[in-house]
Short mmCIF file of C-alpha atoms in Angstrom, two decimals:
data_model
loop_
_atom_site.label_atom_id
_atom_site.label_comp_id
_atom_site.label_asym_id
_atom_site.label_seq_id
_atom_site.Cartn_x
_atom_site.Cartn_y
_atom_site.Cartn_z
CA VAL A 16 128.26 43.18 112.85
CA ILE A 17 130.57 40.81 114.69
CA ILE A 18 128.46 41.29 117.80
CA LEU A 19 125.21 40.15 115.92
CA THR A 20 127.03 37.11 114.48
CA VAL A 21 128.28 35.90 117.89
CA ASP A 22 124.89 36.59 119.56
CA TRP A 23 121.93 38.06 117.92
CA ARG A 24 120.49 39.09 121.25
CA ALA A 25 123.18 41.53 121.75
CA GLY A 26 121.59 43.93 119.08
CA TRP A 27 120.03 45.98 121.67
CA LEU A 28 123.41 47.18 122.30
CA LEU A 29 123.95 48.15 118.71
CA GLY A 30 120.71 49.94 118.68
CA VAL A 31 121.85 51.89 121.76
CA VAL A 32 125.23 52.92 120.18
CA ILE A 33 123.58 53.98 117.21
CA GLY A 34 120.83 55.96 119.07
CA VAL A 35 123.77 57.92 120.91
CA ILE A 36 125.42 58.67 117.57
CA VAL A 37 122.09 60.30 116.21
CA VAL A 38 121.28 62.22 119.14
CA ALA A 39 125.04 63.41 119.18
CA TYR A 40 124.70 64.53 115.62
CA ARG A 41 121.44 66.24 116.03
CA SER A 42 122.78 68.12 119.01
CA SER A 43 125.74 69.21 117.18
CA ASP A 44 123.81 70.38 114.25
CA ARG A 45 121.35 72.25 116.38
CA ALA A 46 124.45 73.91 117.97
CA ARG A 47 126.02 74.84 114.46
CA VAL A 48 122.83 76.58 113.27
CA ARG A 49 122.63 78.53 116.67
CA SER A 50 126.17 79.66 116.34
CA GLU A 51 125.62 80.58 112.62
CA SER A 52 122.53 82.78 113.75
CA LEU A 53 124.49 84.27 116.55
CA ALA A 54 127.45 85.31 114.44
CA GLN A 55 124.77 86.77 111.78
CA VAL A 56 123.25 89.02 114.54
CA ASN A 57 126.83 89.93 115.79
CA ARG A 58 127.91 90.90 112.24
CA PHE A 59 124.55 92.76 111.85
CA THR A 60 125.12 94.66 115.17
CA GLU A 61 128.76 95.82 114.39
CA VAL A 62 127.69 97.13 110.94
CA VAL A 63 124.90 99.11 112.12
CA GLY A 64 126.68 100.17 115.17
CA ARG A 65 129.62 101.75 113.07
CA GLU A 66 127.06 103.72 110.70
CA GLN A 67 126.22 107.31 111.69
CA ASP A 68 123.83 108.16 108.60
CA LEU A 69 120.54 107.00 108.17
CA ASP A 70 120.98 105.99 104.73
CA ASP A 71 124.18 104.07 105.45
CA VAL A 72 122.33 102.35 108.25
CA VAL A 73 119.52 101.37 106.03
CA GLY A 74 121.91 100.35 103.31
CA SER A 75 123.42 98.02 105.86
CA VAL A 76 120.16 96.57 107.05
CA LEU A 77 119.24 96.04 103.33
CA ARG A 78 122.50 94.07 102.62
CA GLU A 79 122.08 91.98 105.79
CA VAL A 80 118.69 91.12 104.78
CA ARG A 81 119.46 90.18 101.11
CA ALA A 82 122.32 87.63 102.37
CA ALA A 83 120.14 86.16 105.16
CA PHE A 84 117.21 85.69 102.93
CA GLY A 85 119.10 84.98 99.76
CA VAL A 86 117.07 87.31 97.54
CA GLU A 87 117.91 89.44 94.42
CA VAL A 88 115.69 92.52 95.70
CA VAL A 89 115.00 94.23 99.14
CA GLN A 90 112.58 97.09 99.40
CA LEU A 91 112.11 99.10 102.45
CA ARG A 92 109.18 101.59 103.19
CA PHE A 93 109.01 103.80 106.34
CA VAL A 94 106.01 105.68 107.01
CA GLU A 95 106.86 108.94 108.90
CA THR A 96 104.70 110.12 111.73
CA ASP A 97 103.56 113.19 109.68
CA GLY A 98 102.47 110.47 106.94
CA SER A 99 105.10 110.96 104.41
CA VAL A 100 106.84 107.96 103.13
CA ARG A 101 110.52 107.27 102.53
CA ASP A 102 111.70 104.11 100.39
CA TRP A 103 115.01 102.41 100.12
CA VAL A 104 115.52 99.77 97.20
CA LEU A 105 118.37 97.21 97.09
CA GLU A 106 118.76 95.57 93.80
CA GLY A 107 122.47 95.72 93.07
CA ASP A 108 125.29 96.44 95.35
CA GLU A 109 124.12 99.79 96.33
CA PRO A 110 120.77 100.90 98.07
CA ARG A 111 119.13 103.91 96.52
CA THR A 112 116.12 105.85 97.72
CA SER A 113 113.68 105.34 95.09
CA PRO A 114 109.91 104.24 95.11
CA ALA A 115 109.38 100.52 96.73
CA THR A 116 107.03 99.64 93.94
CA LEU A 117 106.48 96.16 95.23
CA ALA A 118 104.92 97.72 98.37
CA ASP A 119 102.60 99.63 96.00
CA VAL A 120 101.43 96.38 94.09
CA LEU A 121 101.16 94.13 97.03
CA PRO A 122 98.47 94.04 99.63
CA ASP A 123 99.31 96.06 102.63
CA GLY A 124 99.93 93.23 105.05
CA SER A 125 97.27 94.44 107.42
CA ASP A 126 96.47 90.73 108.42
CA GLY A 127 100.27 89.97 108.51
CA PRO A 128 102.78 88.77 105.85
CA VAL A 129 101.85 88.55 102.44
CA LEU A 130 103.64 85.80 100.38
CA VAL A 131 103.53 85.30 96.71
CA SER A 132 105.36 82.12 95.50
CA ARG A 133 106.68 80.78 92.31
CA GLY A 134 104.08 79.60 89.98
CA ASN A 135 101.16 80.61 92.14
CA ILE A 136 100.76 84.34 91.40
CA PRO A 137 97.30 85.63 91.68
CA ALA A 138 95.67 86.62 88.51
CA ASP A 139 95.17 90.29 89.74
CA LEU A 140 98.95 90.66 90.62
CA SER A 141 100.43 88.61 87.89
CA ALA A 142 100.67 91.41 85.11
CA GLU A 143 101.95 94.14 87.66
CA LEU A 144 104.64 91.59 89.15
CA ARG A 145 105.74 89.95 86.10
CA GLY A 146 106.41 93.55 84.55
CA GLN A 147 108.72 94.10 87.30
CA GLY A 148 110.55 90.77 87.01
CA VAL A 149 109.16 89.44 90.02
CA ARG A 150 109.06 85.48 90.31
CA ASP A 151 108.26 85.31 94.18
CA CYS A 152 108.09 87.63 96.87
CA LEU A 153 107.34 88.50 100.55
CA LEU A 154 105.88 91.39 102.31
CA VAL A 155 106.20 91.80 105.86
CA PRO A 156 104.60 94.72 107.60
CA LEU A 157 106.76 96.67 110.20
CA ARG A 158 104.79 97.59 113.24
CA PHE A 159 105.42 99.94 116.17
CA ASP A 160 103.06 100.71 119.10
CA GLY A 161 100.42 98.66 117.60
CA GLY A 162 100.50 100.79 114.47
CA ALA A 163 102.04 100.36 110.89
CA MET A 164 105.22 102.04 110.36
CA GLY A 165 105.99 100.71 106.88
CA SER A 166 106.91 97.19 105.16
CA LEU A 167 109.86 95.26 104.05
CA VAL A 168 109.72 93.50 100.85
CA VAL A 169 111.95 90.58 99.67
CA ALA A 170 111.78 89.22 96.12
CA ASN A 171 113.20 86.75 93.75
CA MET A 172 114.73 84.26 95.99
CA LEU A 173 117.93 82.65 94.71
CA GLY A 174 117.96 79.31 93.65
CA ASP A 175 115.16 76.96 92.64
CA VAL A 176 113.47 76.85 96.08
CA GLY A 177 109.79 77.22 96.10
CA THR A 178 107.19 77.41 98.74
CA GLY A 179 104.37 75.46 97.35
CA ARG A 180 101.86 77.42 99.53
CA SER A 181 99.18 79.53 98.38
CA PRO A 182 99.76 83.51 98.55
CA ARG A 183 97.59 85.37 101.27
CA HIS A 184 95.97 88.91 100.07
#
Protein backbone atom coordinates (compact mmCIF):
# COMPACT_ATOMS: atom_id res chain seq x y z
CA VAL A 1 0.00 0.00 0.00
CA ILE A 2 2.87 2.37 0.82
CA ILE A 3 4.47 1.63 -2.55
CA LEU A 4 1.21 2.44 -4.34
CA THR A 5 0.77 5.71 -2.46
CA VAL A 6 4.30 6.83 -3.38
CA ASP A 7 4.06 5.83 -7.05
CA TRP A 8 1.07 3.98 -8.53
CA ARG A 9 3.24 2.74 -11.41
CA ALA A 10 5.05 0.43 -8.97
CA GLY A 11 1.85 -1.65 -8.76
CA TRP A 12 3.36 -4.23 -11.10
CA LEU A 13 5.92 -4.98 -8.39
CA LEU A 14 3.11 -5.67 -5.95
CA GLY A 15 1.48 -7.94 -8.57
CA VAL A 16 4.70 -9.92 -8.94
CA VAL A 17 4.97 -10.43 -5.17
CA ILE A 18 1.34 -11.58 -4.94
CA GLY A 19 1.88 -13.93 -7.91
CA VAL A 20 4.92 -15.53 -6.26
CA ILE A 21 2.98 -16.03 -3.03
CA VAL A 22 0.07 -17.70 -4.89
CA VAL A 23 2.39 -20.02 -6.83
CA ALA A 24 4.26 -20.96 -3.63
CA TYR A 25 0.99 -21.70 -1.82
CA ARG A 26 -0.30 -23.91 -4.63
CA SER A 27 2.97 -25.83 -4.79
CA SER A 28 2.92 -26.32 -1.03
CA ASP A 29 -0.68 -27.56 -1.14
CA ARG A 30 0.10 -30.06 -3.94
CA ALA A 31 3.11 -31.34 -2.00
CA ARG A 32 0.94 -31.79 1.11
CA VAL A 33 -1.69 -33.78 -0.81
CA ARG A 34 1.00 -35.93 -2.44
CA SER A 35 2.61 -36.56 0.95
CA GLU A 36 -0.74 -37.59 2.48
CA SER A 37 -1.38 -39.97 -0.42
CA LEU A 38 2.05 -41.57 -0.09
CA ALA A 39 1.56 -41.93 3.67
CA GLN A 40 -1.75 -43.68 3.07
CA VAL A 41 -0.19 -46.07 0.52
CA ASN A 42 2.68 -46.76 2.91
CA ARG A 43 0.29 -47.46 5.80
CA PHE A 44 -1.79 -49.74 3.57
CA THR A 45 1.30 -51.66 2.39
CA GLU A 46 2.50 -52.14 5.96
CA VAL A 47 -0.88 -53.41 7.15
CA VAL A 48 -1.36 -55.82 4.25
CA GLY A 49 2.25 -57.01 4.48
CA ARG A 50 1.81 -58.02 8.13
CA GLU A 51 -1.27 -60.16 7.52
CA GLN A 52 -0.97 -63.85 6.67
CA ASP A 53 -4.59 -65.00 6.47
CA LEU A 54 -6.74 -64.01 3.46
CA ASP A 55 -9.62 -62.88 5.68
CA ASP A 56 -7.23 -60.67 7.68
CA VAL A 57 -5.80 -59.15 4.49
CA VAL A 58 -9.28 -58.49 3.11
CA GLY A 59 -10.33 -56.97 6.44
CA SER A 60 -7.35 -54.62 6.36
CA VAL A 61 -8.11 -53.66 2.76
CA LEU A 62 -11.77 -52.98 3.55
CA ARG A 63 -10.87 -50.79 6.55
CA GLU A 64 -8.38 -48.81 4.45
CA VAL A 65 -10.97 -48.34 1.68
CA ARG A 66 -13.53 -47.14 4.22
CA ALA A 67 -11.05 -44.63 5.64
CA ALA A 68 -9.92 -43.44 2.19
CA PHE A 69 -13.45 -42.92 0.83
CA GLY A 70 -15.11 -41.83 4.08
CA VAL A 71 -18.02 -44.26 3.80
CA GLU A 72 -20.07 -46.39 6.20
CA VAL A 73 -20.29 -49.59 4.14
CA VAL A 74 -17.71 -51.44 2.04
CA GLN A 75 -18.54 -54.69 0.25
CA LEU A 76 -16.06 -56.80 -1.71
CA ARG A 77 -16.93 -59.66 -4.05
CA PHE A 78 -14.39 -62.04 -5.59
CA VAL A 79 -15.35 -64.46 -8.32
CA GLU A 80 -13.05 -67.48 -8.19
CA THR A 81 -11.78 -69.16 -11.37
CA ASP A 82 -14.28 -72.00 -10.84
CA GLY A 83 -17.15 -69.47 -10.79
CA SER A 84 -17.75 -69.59 -7.04
CA VAL A 85 -18.24 -66.28 -5.26
CA ARG A 86 -16.67 -65.02 -2.02
CA ASP A 87 -18.11 -61.93 -0.36
CA TRP A 88 -16.87 -59.76 2.51
CA VAL A 89 -18.79 -56.91 4.12
CA LEU A 90 -17.54 -54.15 6.43
CA GLU A 91 -20.34 -52.20 8.09
CA GLY A 92 -19.04 -51.88 11.64
CA ASP A 93 -15.54 -52.41 12.97
CA GLU A 94 -15.03 -56.01 11.92
CA PRO A 95 -15.43 -57.40 8.41
CA ARG A 96 -17.49 -60.53 7.98
CA THR A 97 -18.04 -63.02 5.23
CA SER A 98 -21.64 -62.54 4.23
CA PRO A 99 -23.43 -61.80 0.97
CA ALA A 100 -22.43 -58.52 -0.68
CA THR A 101 -26.05 -57.65 -1.32
CA LEU A 102 -25.33 -54.34 -3.05
CA ALA A 103 -23.33 -56.16 -5.72
CA ASP A 104 -26.49 -58.19 -6.41
CA VAL A 105 -28.75 -55.11 -6.64
CA LEU A 106 -26.57 -52.79 -8.73
CA PRO A 107 -25.83 -53.29 -12.42
CA ASP A 108 -22.69 -55.43 -12.97
CA GLY A 109 -20.44 -52.55 -13.98
CA SER A 110 -19.32 -54.22 -17.20
CA ASP A 111 -19.20 -50.75 -18.79
CA GLY A 112 -17.25 -49.28 -15.89
CA PRO A 113 -18.06 -47.91 -12.44
CA VAL A 114 -21.71 -47.48 -11.44
CA LEU A 115 -22.53 -44.37 -9.40
CA VAL A 116 -25.82 -43.86 -7.58
CA SER A 117 -25.84 -40.36 -6.10
CA ARG A 118 -27.95 -38.92 -3.30
CA GLY A 119 -31.37 -37.79 -4.35
CA ASN A 120 -30.95 -39.34 -7.77
CA ILE A 121 -31.61 -43.05 -7.22
CA PRO A 122 -33.18 -44.67 -10.31
CA ALA A 123 -36.76 -45.88 -9.78
CA ASP A 124 -35.85 -49.51 -10.54
CA LEU A 125 -33.25 -49.50 -7.74
CA SER A 126 -34.95 -47.16 -5.30
CA ALA A 127 -36.95 -49.60 -3.17
CA GLU A 128 -34.14 -52.17 -2.93
CA LEU A 129 -31.44 -49.65 -2.01
CA ARG A 130 -33.59 -47.73 0.43
CA GLY A 131 -34.61 -51.04 2.01
CA GLN A 132 -30.93 -51.63 2.75
CA GLY A 133 -30.49 -48.07 4.08
CA VAL A 134 -28.38 -46.93 1.13
CA ARG A 135 -28.28 -43.18 0.42
CA ASP A 136 -25.58 -43.29 -2.25
CA CYS A 137 -23.12 -45.85 -3.54
CA LEU A 138 -20.40 -46.61 -6.03
CA LEU A 139 -19.69 -49.99 -7.59
CA VAL A 140 -16.26 -50.48 -9.16
CA PRO A 141 -15.69 -53.65 -11.18
CA LEU A 142 -12.43 -55.46 -10.45
CA ARG A 143 -10.73 -56.79 -13.56
CA PHE A 144 -7.77 -59.05 -14.18
CA ASP A 145 -6.43 -60.19 -17.54
CA GLY A 146 -9.35 -58.60 -19.34
CA GLY A 147 -11.96 -60.48 -17.32
CA ALA A 148 -14.13 -59.61 -14.35
CA MET A 149 -12.88 -60.97 -11.06
CA GLY A 150 -15.35 -59.24 -8.76
CA SER A 151 -16.48 -55.86 -7.56
CA LEU A 152 -15.96 -53.34 -4.80
CA VAL A 153 -18.94 -51.35 -3.52
CA VAL A 154 -18.74 -48.36 -1.19
CA ALA A 155 -21.94 -46.87 0.20
CA ASN A 156 -23.28 -44.09 2.39
CA MET A 157 -20.64 -41.39 2.13
CA LEU A 158 -20.24 -39.70 5.48
CA GLY A 159 -21.20 -36.04 5.59
CA ASP A 160 -23.46 -34.03 3.32
CA VAL A 161 -21.38 -34.33 0.18
CA GLY A 162 -23.30 -35.09 -2.99
CA THR A 163 -22.14 -35.67 -6.52
CA GLY A 164 -24.95 -34.02 -8.39
CA ARG A 165 -24.31 -36.40 -11.28
CA SER A 166 -26.70 -38.85 -12.85
CA PRO A 167 -26.18 -42.54 -12.15
CA ARG A 168 -24.99 -44.94 -14.84
CA HIS A 169 -26.70 -48.25 -15.21
